[in-house]
Short mmCIF file of C-alpha atoms and ligand atoms in Angstrom, two decimals:
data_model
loop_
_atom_site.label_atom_id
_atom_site.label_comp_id
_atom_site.label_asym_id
_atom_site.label_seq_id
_atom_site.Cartn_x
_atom_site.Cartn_y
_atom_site.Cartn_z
CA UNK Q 1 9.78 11.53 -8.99
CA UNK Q 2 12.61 14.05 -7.53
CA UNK Q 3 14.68 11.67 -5.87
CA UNK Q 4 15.28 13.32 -2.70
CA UNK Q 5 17.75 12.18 -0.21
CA UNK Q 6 16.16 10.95 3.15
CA UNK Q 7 18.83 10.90 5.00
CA UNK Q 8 17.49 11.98 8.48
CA UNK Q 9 14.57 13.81 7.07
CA UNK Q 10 17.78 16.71 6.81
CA UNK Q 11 19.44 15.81 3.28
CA UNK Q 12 21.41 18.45 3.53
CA UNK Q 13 25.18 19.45 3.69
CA UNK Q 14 25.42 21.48 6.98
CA UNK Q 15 26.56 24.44 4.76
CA UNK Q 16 23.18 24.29 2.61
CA UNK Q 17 21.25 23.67 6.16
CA UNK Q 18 22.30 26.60 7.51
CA UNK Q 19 21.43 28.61 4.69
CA UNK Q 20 17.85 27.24 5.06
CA UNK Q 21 15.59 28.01 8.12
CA UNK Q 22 16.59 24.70 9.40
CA UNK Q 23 19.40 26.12 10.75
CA UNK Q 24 17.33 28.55 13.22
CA UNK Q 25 15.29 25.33 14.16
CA UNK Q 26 18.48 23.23 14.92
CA UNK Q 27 19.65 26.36 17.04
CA UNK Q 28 23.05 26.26 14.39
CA UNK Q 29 22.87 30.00 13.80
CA UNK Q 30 20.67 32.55 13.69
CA UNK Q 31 18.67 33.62 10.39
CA UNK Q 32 15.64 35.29 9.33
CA UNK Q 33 13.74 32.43 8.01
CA UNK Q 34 11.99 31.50 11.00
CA UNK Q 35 11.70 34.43 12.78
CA UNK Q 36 7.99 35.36 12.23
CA UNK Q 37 6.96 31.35 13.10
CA UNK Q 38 9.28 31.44 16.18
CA UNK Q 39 7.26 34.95 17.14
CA UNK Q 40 4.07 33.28 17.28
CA UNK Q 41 2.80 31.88 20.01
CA UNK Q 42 1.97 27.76 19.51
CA UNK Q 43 -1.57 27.23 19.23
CA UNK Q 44 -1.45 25.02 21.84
CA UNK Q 45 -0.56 27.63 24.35
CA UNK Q 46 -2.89 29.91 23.04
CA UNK Q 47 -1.44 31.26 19.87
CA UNK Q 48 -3.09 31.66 16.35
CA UNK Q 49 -3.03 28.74 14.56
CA UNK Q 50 -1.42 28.38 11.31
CA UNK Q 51 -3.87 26.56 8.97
CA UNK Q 52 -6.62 28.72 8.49
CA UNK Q 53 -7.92 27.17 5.26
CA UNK Q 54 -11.79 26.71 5.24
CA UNK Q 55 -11.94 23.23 7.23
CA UNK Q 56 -14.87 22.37 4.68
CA UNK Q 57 -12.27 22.82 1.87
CA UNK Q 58 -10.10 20.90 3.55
CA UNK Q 59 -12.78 17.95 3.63
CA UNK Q 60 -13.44 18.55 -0.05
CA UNK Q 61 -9.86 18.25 -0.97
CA UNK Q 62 -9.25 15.42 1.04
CA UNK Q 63 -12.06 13.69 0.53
CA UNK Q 64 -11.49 9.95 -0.70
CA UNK Q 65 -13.12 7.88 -2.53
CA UNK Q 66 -13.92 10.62 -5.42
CA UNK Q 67 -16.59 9.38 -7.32
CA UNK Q 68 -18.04 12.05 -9.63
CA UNK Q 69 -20.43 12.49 -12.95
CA UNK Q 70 -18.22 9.74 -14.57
CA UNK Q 71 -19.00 6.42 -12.29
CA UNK Q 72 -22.80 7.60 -11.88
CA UNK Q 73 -23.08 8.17 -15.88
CA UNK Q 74 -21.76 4.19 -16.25
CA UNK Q 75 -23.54 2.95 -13.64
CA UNK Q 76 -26.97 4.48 -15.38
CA UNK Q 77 -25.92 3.36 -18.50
CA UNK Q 78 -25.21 -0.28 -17.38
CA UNK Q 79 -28.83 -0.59 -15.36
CA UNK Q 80 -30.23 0.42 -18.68
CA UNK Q 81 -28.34 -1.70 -20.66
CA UNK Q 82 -29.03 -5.58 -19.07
CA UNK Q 83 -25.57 -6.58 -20.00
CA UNK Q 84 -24.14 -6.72 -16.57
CA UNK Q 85 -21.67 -9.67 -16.71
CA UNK Q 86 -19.96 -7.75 -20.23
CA UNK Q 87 -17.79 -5.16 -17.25
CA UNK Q 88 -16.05 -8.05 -16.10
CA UNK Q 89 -13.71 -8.90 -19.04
CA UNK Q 90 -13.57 -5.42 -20.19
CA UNK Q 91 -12.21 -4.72 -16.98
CA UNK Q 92 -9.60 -7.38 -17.34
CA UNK Q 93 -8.62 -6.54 -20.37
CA UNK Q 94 -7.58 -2.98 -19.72
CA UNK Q 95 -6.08 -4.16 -16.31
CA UNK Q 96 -4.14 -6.56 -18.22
CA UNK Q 97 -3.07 -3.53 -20.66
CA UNK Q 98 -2.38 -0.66 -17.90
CA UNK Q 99 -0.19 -3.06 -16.19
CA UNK Q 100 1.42 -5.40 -19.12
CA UNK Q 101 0.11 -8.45 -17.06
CA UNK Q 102 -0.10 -11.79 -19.28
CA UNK Q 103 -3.03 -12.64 -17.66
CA UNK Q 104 -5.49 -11.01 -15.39
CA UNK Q 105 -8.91 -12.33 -13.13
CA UNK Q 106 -11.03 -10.13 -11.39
CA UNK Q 107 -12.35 -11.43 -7.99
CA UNK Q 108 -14.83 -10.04 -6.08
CA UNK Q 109 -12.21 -8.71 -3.56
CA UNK Q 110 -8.31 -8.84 -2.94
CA UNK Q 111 -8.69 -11.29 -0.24
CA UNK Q 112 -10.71 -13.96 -2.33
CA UNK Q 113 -8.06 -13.04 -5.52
CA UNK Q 114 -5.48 -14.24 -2.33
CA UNK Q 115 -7.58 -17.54 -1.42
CA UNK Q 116 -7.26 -18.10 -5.32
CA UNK Q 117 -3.91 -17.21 -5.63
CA UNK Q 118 -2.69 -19.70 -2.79
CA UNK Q 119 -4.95 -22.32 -4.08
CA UNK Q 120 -2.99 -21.92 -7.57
CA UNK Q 121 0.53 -22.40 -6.14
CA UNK Q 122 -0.61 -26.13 -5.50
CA UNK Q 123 1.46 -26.44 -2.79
CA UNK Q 124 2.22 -29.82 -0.59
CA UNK Q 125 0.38 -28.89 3.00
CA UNK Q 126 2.78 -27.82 5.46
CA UNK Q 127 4.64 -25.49 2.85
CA UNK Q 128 5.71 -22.05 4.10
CA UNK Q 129 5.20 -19.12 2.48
CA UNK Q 130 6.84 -15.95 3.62
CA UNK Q 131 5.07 -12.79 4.29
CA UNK Q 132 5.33 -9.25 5.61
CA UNK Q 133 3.89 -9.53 9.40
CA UNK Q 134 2.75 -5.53 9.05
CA UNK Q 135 -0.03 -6.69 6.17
CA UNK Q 136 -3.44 -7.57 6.04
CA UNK Q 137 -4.95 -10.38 7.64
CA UNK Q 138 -5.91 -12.06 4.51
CA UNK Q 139 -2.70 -12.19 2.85
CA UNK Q 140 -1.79 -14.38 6.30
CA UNK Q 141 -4.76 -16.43 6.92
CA UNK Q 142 -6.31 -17.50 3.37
CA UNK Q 143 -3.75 -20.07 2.80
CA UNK Q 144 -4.78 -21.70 6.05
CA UNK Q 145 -6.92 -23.00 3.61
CA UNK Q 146 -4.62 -24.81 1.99
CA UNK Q 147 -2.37 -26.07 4.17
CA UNK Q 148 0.05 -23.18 4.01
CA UNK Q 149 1.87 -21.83 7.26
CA UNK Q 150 3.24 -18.19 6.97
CA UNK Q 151 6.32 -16.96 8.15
CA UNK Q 152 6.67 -13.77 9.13
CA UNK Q 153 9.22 -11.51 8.11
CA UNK Q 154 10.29 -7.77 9.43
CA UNK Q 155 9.45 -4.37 7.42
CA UNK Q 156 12.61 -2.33 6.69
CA UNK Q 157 12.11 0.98 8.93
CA UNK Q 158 13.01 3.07 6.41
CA UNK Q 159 10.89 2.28 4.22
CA UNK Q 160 7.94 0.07 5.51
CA UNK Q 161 8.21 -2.91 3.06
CA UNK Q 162 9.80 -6.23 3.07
CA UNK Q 163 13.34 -6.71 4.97
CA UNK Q 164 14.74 -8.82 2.77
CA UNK Q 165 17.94 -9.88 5.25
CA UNK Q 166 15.46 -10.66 7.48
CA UNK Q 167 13.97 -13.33 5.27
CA UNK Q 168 17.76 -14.52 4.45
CA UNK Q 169 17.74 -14.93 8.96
CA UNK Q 170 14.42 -17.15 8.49
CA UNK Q 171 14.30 -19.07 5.79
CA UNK Q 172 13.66 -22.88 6.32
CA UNK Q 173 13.90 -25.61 4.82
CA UNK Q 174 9.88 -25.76 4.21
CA UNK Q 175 9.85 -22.24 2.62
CA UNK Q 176 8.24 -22.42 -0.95
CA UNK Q 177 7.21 -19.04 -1.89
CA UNK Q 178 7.49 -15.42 -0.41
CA UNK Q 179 4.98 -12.74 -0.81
CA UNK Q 180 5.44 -8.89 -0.36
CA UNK Q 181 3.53 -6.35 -0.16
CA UNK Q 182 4.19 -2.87 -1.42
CA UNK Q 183 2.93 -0.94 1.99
CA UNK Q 184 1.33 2.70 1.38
CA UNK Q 185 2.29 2.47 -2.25
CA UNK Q 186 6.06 2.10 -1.58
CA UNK Q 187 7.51 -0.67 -4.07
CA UNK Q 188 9.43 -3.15 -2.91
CA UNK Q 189 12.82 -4.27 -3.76
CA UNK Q 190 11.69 -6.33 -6.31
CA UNK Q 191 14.55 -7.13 -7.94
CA UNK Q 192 17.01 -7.86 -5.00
CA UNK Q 193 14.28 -9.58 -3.36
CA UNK Q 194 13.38 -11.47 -6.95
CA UNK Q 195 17.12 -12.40 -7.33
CA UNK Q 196 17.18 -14.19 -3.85
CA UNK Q 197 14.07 -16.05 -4.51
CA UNK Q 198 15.25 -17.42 -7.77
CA UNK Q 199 18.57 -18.57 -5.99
CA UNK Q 200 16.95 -19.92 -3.53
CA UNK Q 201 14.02 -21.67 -5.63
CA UNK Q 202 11.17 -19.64 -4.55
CA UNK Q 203 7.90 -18.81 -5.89
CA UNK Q 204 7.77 -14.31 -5.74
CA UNK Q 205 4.26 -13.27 -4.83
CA UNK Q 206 2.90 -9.71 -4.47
CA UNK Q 207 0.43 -7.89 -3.15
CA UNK Q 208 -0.41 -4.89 -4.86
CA UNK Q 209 -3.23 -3.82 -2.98
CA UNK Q 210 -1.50 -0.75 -1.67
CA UNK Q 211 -0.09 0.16 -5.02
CA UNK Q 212 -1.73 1.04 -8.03
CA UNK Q 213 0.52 2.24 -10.98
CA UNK Q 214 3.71 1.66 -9.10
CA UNK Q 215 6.24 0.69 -10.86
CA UNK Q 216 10.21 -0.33 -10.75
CA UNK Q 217 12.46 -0.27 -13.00
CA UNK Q 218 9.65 0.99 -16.39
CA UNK Q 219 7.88 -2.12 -14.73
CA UNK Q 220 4.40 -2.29 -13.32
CA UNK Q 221 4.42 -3.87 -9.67
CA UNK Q 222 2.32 -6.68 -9.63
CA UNK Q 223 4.25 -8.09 -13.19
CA UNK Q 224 7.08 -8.94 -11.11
CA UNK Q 225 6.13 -11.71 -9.00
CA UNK Q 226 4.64 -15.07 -10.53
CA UNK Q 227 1.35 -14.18 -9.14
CA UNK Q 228 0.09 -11.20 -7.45
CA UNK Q 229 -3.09 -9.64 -6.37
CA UNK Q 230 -4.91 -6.48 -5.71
CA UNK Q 231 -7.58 -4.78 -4.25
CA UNK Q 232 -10.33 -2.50 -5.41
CA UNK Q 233 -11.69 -1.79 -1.87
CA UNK Q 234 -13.07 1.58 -1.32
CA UNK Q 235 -9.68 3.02 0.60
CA UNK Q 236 -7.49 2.04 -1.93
CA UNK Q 237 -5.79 4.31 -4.79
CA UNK Q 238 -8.20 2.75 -7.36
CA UNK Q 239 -11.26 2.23 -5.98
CA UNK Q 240 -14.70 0.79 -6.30
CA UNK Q 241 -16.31 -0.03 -3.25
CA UNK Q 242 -15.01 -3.53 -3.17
CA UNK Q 243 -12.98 -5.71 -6.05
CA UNK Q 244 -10.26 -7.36 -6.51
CA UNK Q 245 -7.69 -8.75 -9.51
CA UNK Q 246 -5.41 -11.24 -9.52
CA UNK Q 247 -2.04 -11.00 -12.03
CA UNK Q 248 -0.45 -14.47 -13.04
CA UNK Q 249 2.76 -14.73 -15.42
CA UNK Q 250 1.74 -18.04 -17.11
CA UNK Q 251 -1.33 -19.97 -18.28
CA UNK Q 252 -1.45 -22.70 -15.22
CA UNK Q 253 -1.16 -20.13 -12.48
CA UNK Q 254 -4.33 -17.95 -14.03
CA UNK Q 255 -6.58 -20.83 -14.94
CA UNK Q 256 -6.10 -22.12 -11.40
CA UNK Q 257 -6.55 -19.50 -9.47
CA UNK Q 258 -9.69 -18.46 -12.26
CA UNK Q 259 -10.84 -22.24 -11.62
CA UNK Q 260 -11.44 -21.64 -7.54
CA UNK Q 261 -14.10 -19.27 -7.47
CA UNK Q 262 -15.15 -19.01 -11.22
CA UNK Q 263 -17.20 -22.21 -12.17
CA UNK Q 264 -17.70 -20.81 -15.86
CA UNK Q 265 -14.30 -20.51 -16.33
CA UNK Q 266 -12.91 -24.08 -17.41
CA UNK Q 267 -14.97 -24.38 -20.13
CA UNK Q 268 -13.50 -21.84 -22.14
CA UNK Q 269 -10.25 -23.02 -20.86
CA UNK Q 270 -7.92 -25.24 -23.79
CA UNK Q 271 -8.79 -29.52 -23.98
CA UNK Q 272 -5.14 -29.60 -22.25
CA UNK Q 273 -6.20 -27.42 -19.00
CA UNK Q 274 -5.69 -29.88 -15.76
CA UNK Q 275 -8.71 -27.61 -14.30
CA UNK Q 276 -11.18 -27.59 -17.40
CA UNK Q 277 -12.85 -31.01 -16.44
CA UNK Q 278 -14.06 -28.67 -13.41
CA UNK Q 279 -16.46 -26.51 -16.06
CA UNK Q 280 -19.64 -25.81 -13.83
CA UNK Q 281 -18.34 -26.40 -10.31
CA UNK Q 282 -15.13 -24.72 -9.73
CA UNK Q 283 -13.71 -25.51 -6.70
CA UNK Q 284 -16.16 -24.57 -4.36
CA UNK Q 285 -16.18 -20.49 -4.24
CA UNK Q 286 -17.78 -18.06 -5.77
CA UNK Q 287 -15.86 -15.39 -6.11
CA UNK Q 288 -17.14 -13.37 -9.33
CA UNK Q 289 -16.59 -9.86 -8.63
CA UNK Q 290 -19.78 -7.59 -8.85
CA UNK Q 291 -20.40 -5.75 -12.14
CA UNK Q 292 -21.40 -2.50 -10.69
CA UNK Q 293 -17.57 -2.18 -9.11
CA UNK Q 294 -16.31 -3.18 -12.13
CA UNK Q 295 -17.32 -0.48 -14.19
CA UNK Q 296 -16.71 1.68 -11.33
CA UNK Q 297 -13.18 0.39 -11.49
CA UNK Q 298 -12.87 1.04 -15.42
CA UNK Q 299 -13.77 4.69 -14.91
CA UNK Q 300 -11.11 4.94 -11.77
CA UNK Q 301 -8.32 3.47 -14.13
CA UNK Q 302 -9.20 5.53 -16.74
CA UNK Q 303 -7.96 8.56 -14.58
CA UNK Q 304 -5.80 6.80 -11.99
CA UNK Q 305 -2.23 8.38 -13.96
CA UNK Q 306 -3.65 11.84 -13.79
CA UNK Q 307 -4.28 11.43 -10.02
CA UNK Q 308 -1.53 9.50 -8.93
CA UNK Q 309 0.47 12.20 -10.62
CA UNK Q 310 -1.51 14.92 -9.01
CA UNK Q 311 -1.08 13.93 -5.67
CA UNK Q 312 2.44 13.00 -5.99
CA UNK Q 313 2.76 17.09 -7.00
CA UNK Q 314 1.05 18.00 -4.07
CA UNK Q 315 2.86 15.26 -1.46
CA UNK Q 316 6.27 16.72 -3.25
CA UNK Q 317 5.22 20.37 -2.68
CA UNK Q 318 4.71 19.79 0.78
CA UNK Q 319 7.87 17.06 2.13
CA UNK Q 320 10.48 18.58 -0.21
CA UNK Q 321 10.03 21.40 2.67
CA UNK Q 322 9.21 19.31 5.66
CA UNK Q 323 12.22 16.92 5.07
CA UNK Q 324 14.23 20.18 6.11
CA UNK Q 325 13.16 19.69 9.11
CA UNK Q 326 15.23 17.71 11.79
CA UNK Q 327 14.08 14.50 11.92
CA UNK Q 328 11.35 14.38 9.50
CA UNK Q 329 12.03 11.57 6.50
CA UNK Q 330 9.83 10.30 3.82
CA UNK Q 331 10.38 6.78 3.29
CA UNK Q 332 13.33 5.61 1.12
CA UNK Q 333 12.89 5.44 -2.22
CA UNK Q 334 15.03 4.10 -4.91
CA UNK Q 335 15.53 6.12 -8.47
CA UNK Q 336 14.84 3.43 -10.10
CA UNK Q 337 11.58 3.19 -8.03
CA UNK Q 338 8.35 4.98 -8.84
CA UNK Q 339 6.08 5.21 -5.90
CA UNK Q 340 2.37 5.79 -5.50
CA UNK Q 341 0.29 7.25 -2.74
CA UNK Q 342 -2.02 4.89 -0.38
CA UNK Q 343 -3.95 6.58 2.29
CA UNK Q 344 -2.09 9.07 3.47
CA UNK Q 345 1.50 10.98 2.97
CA UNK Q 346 3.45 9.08 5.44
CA UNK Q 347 6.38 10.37 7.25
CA UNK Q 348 8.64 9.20 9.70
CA UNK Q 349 9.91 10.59 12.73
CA UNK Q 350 12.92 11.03 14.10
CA UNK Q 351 11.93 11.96 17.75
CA UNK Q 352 15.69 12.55 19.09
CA UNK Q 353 16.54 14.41 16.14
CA UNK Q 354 13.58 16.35 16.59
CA UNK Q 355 14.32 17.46 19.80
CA UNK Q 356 10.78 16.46 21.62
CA UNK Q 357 8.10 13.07 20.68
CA UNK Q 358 6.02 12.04 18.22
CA UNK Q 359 3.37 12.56 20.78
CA UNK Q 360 4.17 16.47 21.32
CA UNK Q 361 4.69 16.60 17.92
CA UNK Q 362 1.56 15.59 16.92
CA UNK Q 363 -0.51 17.67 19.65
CA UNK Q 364 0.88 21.04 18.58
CA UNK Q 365 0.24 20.11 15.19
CA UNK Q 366 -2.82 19.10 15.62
CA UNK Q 367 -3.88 22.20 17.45
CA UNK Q 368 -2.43 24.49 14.50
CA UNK Q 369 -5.16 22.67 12.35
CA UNK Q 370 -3.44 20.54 10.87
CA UNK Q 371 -5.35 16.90 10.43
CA UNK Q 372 -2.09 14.67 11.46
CA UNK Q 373 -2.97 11.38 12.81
CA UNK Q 374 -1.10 8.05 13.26
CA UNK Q 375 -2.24 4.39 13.53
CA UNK Q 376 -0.74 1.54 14.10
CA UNK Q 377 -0.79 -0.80 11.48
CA UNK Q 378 -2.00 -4.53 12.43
CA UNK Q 379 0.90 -6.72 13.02
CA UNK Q 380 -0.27 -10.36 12.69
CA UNK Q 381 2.46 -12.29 14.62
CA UNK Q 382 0.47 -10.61 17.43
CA UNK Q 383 -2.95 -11.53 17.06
CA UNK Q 384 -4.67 -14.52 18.31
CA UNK Q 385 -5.33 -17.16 15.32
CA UNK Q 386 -1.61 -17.42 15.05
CA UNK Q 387 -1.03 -18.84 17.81
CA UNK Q 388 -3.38 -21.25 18.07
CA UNK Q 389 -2.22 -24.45 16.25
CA UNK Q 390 -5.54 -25.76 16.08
CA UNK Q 391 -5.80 -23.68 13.04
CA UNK Q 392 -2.95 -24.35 11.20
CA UNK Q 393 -1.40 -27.54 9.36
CA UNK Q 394 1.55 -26.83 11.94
CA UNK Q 395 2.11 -23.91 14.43
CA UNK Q 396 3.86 -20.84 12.73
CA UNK Q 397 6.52 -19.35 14.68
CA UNK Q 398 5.28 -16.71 16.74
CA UNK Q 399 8.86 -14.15 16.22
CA UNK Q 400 9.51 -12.50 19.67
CA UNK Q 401 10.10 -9.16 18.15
CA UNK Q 402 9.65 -7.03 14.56
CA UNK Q 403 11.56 -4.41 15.57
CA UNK Q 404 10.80 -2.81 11.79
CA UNK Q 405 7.53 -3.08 12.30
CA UNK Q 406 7.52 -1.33 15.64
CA UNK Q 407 10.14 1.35 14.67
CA UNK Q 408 7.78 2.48 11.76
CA UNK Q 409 4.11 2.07 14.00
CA UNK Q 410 5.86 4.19 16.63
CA UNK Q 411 7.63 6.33 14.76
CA UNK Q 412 5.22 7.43 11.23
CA UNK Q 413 2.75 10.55 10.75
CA UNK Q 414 0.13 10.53 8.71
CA UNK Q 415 -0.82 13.69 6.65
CA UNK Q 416 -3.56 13.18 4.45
CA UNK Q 417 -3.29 13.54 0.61
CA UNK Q 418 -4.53 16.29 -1.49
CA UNK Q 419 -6.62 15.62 -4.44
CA UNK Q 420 -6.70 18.86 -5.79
CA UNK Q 421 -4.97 22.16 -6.57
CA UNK Q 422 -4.61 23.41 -2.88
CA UNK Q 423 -0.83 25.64 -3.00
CA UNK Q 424 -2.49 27.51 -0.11
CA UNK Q 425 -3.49 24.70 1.93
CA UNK Q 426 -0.01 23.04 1.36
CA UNK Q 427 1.62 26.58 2.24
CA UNK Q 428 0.07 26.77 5.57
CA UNK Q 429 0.54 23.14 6.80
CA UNK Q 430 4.25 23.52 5.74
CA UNK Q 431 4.01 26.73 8.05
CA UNK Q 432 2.35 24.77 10.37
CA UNK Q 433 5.18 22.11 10.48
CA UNK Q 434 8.00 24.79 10.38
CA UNK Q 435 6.28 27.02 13.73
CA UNK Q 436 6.11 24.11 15.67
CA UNK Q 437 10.33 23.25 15.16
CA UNK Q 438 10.79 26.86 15.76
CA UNK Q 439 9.63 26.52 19.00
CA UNK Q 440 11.59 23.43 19.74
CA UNK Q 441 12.74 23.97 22.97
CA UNK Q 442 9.50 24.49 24.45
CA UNK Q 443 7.94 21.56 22.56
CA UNK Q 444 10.58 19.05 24.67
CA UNK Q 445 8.19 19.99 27.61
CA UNK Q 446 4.59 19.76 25.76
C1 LIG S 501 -2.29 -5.19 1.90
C2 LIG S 501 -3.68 -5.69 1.62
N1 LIG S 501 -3.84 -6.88 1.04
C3 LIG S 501 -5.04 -7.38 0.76
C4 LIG S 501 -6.19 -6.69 1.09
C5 LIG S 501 -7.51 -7.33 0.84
O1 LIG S 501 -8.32 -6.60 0.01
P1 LIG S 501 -9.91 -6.62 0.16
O2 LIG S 501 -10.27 -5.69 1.27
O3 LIG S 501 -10.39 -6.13 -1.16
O4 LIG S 501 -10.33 -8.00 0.46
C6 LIG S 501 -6.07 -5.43 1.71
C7 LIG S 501 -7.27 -4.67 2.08
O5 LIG S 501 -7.28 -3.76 2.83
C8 LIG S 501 -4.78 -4.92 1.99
O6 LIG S 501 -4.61 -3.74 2.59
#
């Protein structure tokens, strides 16, 4: 990916921004570039809007999941064929191949492959296991199960994933493992964060579920941590209604966390397995993923390159220009980091840089036609269960503040991706973006 700089959503010298239509925006200098955006009227005051691109198109090329002649051709062929379980480790297999994971076990979601994965750590109860407050409930709650108390850690603003100093701030002495999560398909710092762990004796754990094909480094996220897990869920960037898979770097980890919710697992386990006397019961769950998402899943990896790649053309196409703008950034991104795409092209916002709110912002955009929305992702420290010892083998600590996690609610658009070849589309939401900073002075009083 063009590694360009974020550096207030400008990245430019302020000789090459005046040269670009930023420069009329900023009110720097005058120049042509804007001149025909800064004529028209905003849409919200009555002006014609700047995306007129078929809003059914729109739907079409946004559309997600994207199911097609593929999924319904497997799905016929495995009714016919009566061999339903036979997905499962063909599924795992090319998992284990696409991402150069040891070993692989599909579950029937990602939160069951995290119940699994927490029951395989083996942990003494009242061990603490560090996680990313801005995540999904289950990667908090399922090792409630087990006796495991999470402590929450900040998101970097800048780029939505684990703040790693922040951990450094928290750590305690009951701290065993620490799990990130690789938000809106943005990889985390997985080897600064890796380092730390290892100095410090922790257990790395990752959740992928954001982040299929991501890599750092030539290396698949989800390979770096001793365990990880993803999900298969319907939103996510490979899809198949609902699934899961769970990664593990070495034999005891895998047929542990296979053991919990897989009661035909031990027995094909080796003599020397601590879980194969378990053959037949497991551990209590069932967890077996359902065959009909797994070969759903198969025919989603089997293009999920071409259409990460797709939509990272598109997403590039449209923020290379919308970076220009003041205070628009994408999120940071190493060069040694290749990102993926997870719901939605997310920007951040830079209101006093902008010149007028996120709020304005997104009304004016809104009434050009664009489909800009926002939402603020769950922060757990907040929500009830956590602060109800009752629950828990011993109270976590409810953090008075994540100011990351705040910055980056209050301050992120969402765009939504583009699935297909759309320059047109693209052209006229960049337009869009571009007429409403034109007018920026009258936008500090929408
Ligand atoms: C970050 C994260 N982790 C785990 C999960 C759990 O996956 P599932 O919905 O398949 O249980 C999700 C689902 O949305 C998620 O977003």
């Amino acid at each position: 990916m063009k590694n360009v700089s974020r550096d207030g959503g400008s990245g430019l010298t302020r000789r090459g921004f005046i040269g670009t239509g930023g420069a009329v925006v900023a009110g720097l200098a005058a120049g042509p570039s804007f001149a025909q955006e800064k004529a028209d009227a905003l849409a919200v005051k009555g002006g014609p809007k700047a995306v007129t691109f078929p809003p059914a198109q729109v739907s079409a090329l946004t559309r997600w999941p994207r199911f097609g002649e593929a999924e319904k051709k497997r799905l016929h062929e495995l009714i016919d064929s009566n061999k339903f379980y036979h997905e499962l480790p063909m599924l795992e297999d090319e998992w284990k191949r696409y991402t150069g994971s040891p070993f692989v076990k599909a579950h029937m979601n990602g939160s069951s492959a995290l119940t699994s994965m927490y029951f395989a750590l083996d942990l003494p109860p009242g061990s603490e296991v560090m996680v990313p407050s801005y995540t999904f409930f289950s990667a908090c709650l399922a090792m409630r199960f087990f006796g495991l108390v999470p402590v929450f850690v900040d998101i970097d603003p800048k780029t939505a994933c684990f703040d790693l100093e922040d951990a450094k701030r928290k750590l305690t002495p009951q701290v065993r493992a620490v799990e990130v999560m690789h938000s809106w398909g943005m990889p985390c710092e997985l080897d600064r964060i890796g380092e730390w762990a290892r100095e410090k004796g922790l257990i790395l754990l990752e959740d992928m579920a954001h982040a299929h094909g991501a890599s750092m480094q030539g290396r698949k996220v989800g390979t770096w941590g001793a365990m990880a897990i993803t999900s298969f869920q319907a939103s996510k960037v490979m899809p198949a209604v609902e699934g899961g898979m769970g990664m593990y770097q070495t034999r005891e980890y895998y047929e542990r966390a296979a053991a919990f919710g897989h009661y035909e697992d031990p027995e094909r386990f080796p003599d020397d397995s601590p879980v194969r006397p378990y053959a037949g019961t497991g551990f209590g769950q069932k967890y077996r993923m359902h065959p009909f998402a797994a070969a759903v899943a198969r025919e989603q990896l089997k293009g999920l390159d071409e259409l990460n790649a797709r939509v990272e053309k598109n997403v590039r196409a449209m923020n290379d220009r919308l970076t220009q703008l003041p205070g628009l950034a994408e999120p940071r991104l190493r060069p040694d980091q290749k990102r993926v795409y997870y719901h939605a092209n997310m920007l951040l916002v830079d209101s006093k840089k902008a010149g007028f709110s996120r709020g304005a912002m997104m009304k004016a955009l809104k009434a050009e036609g664009v489909r800009v929305h926002a939402w603020d992702y769950p922060e757990q420290h907040k929500l009830k269960i956590y602060s109800e010892a009752k629950w828990w083998h011993h109270a976590p600590r409810i953090p008075e503040s994540m100011p990351g996690n705040a910055e980056v609610n209050a301050g992120h658009l969402f765009l939504p991706l583009v699935y297909g070849e759309a320059p047109e589309l693209i052209g006229q939401v960049v337009k869009a973006f571009e007429k409403v900073w034109a007018h920026r002075e009258e936008m500090a009083s929408l």
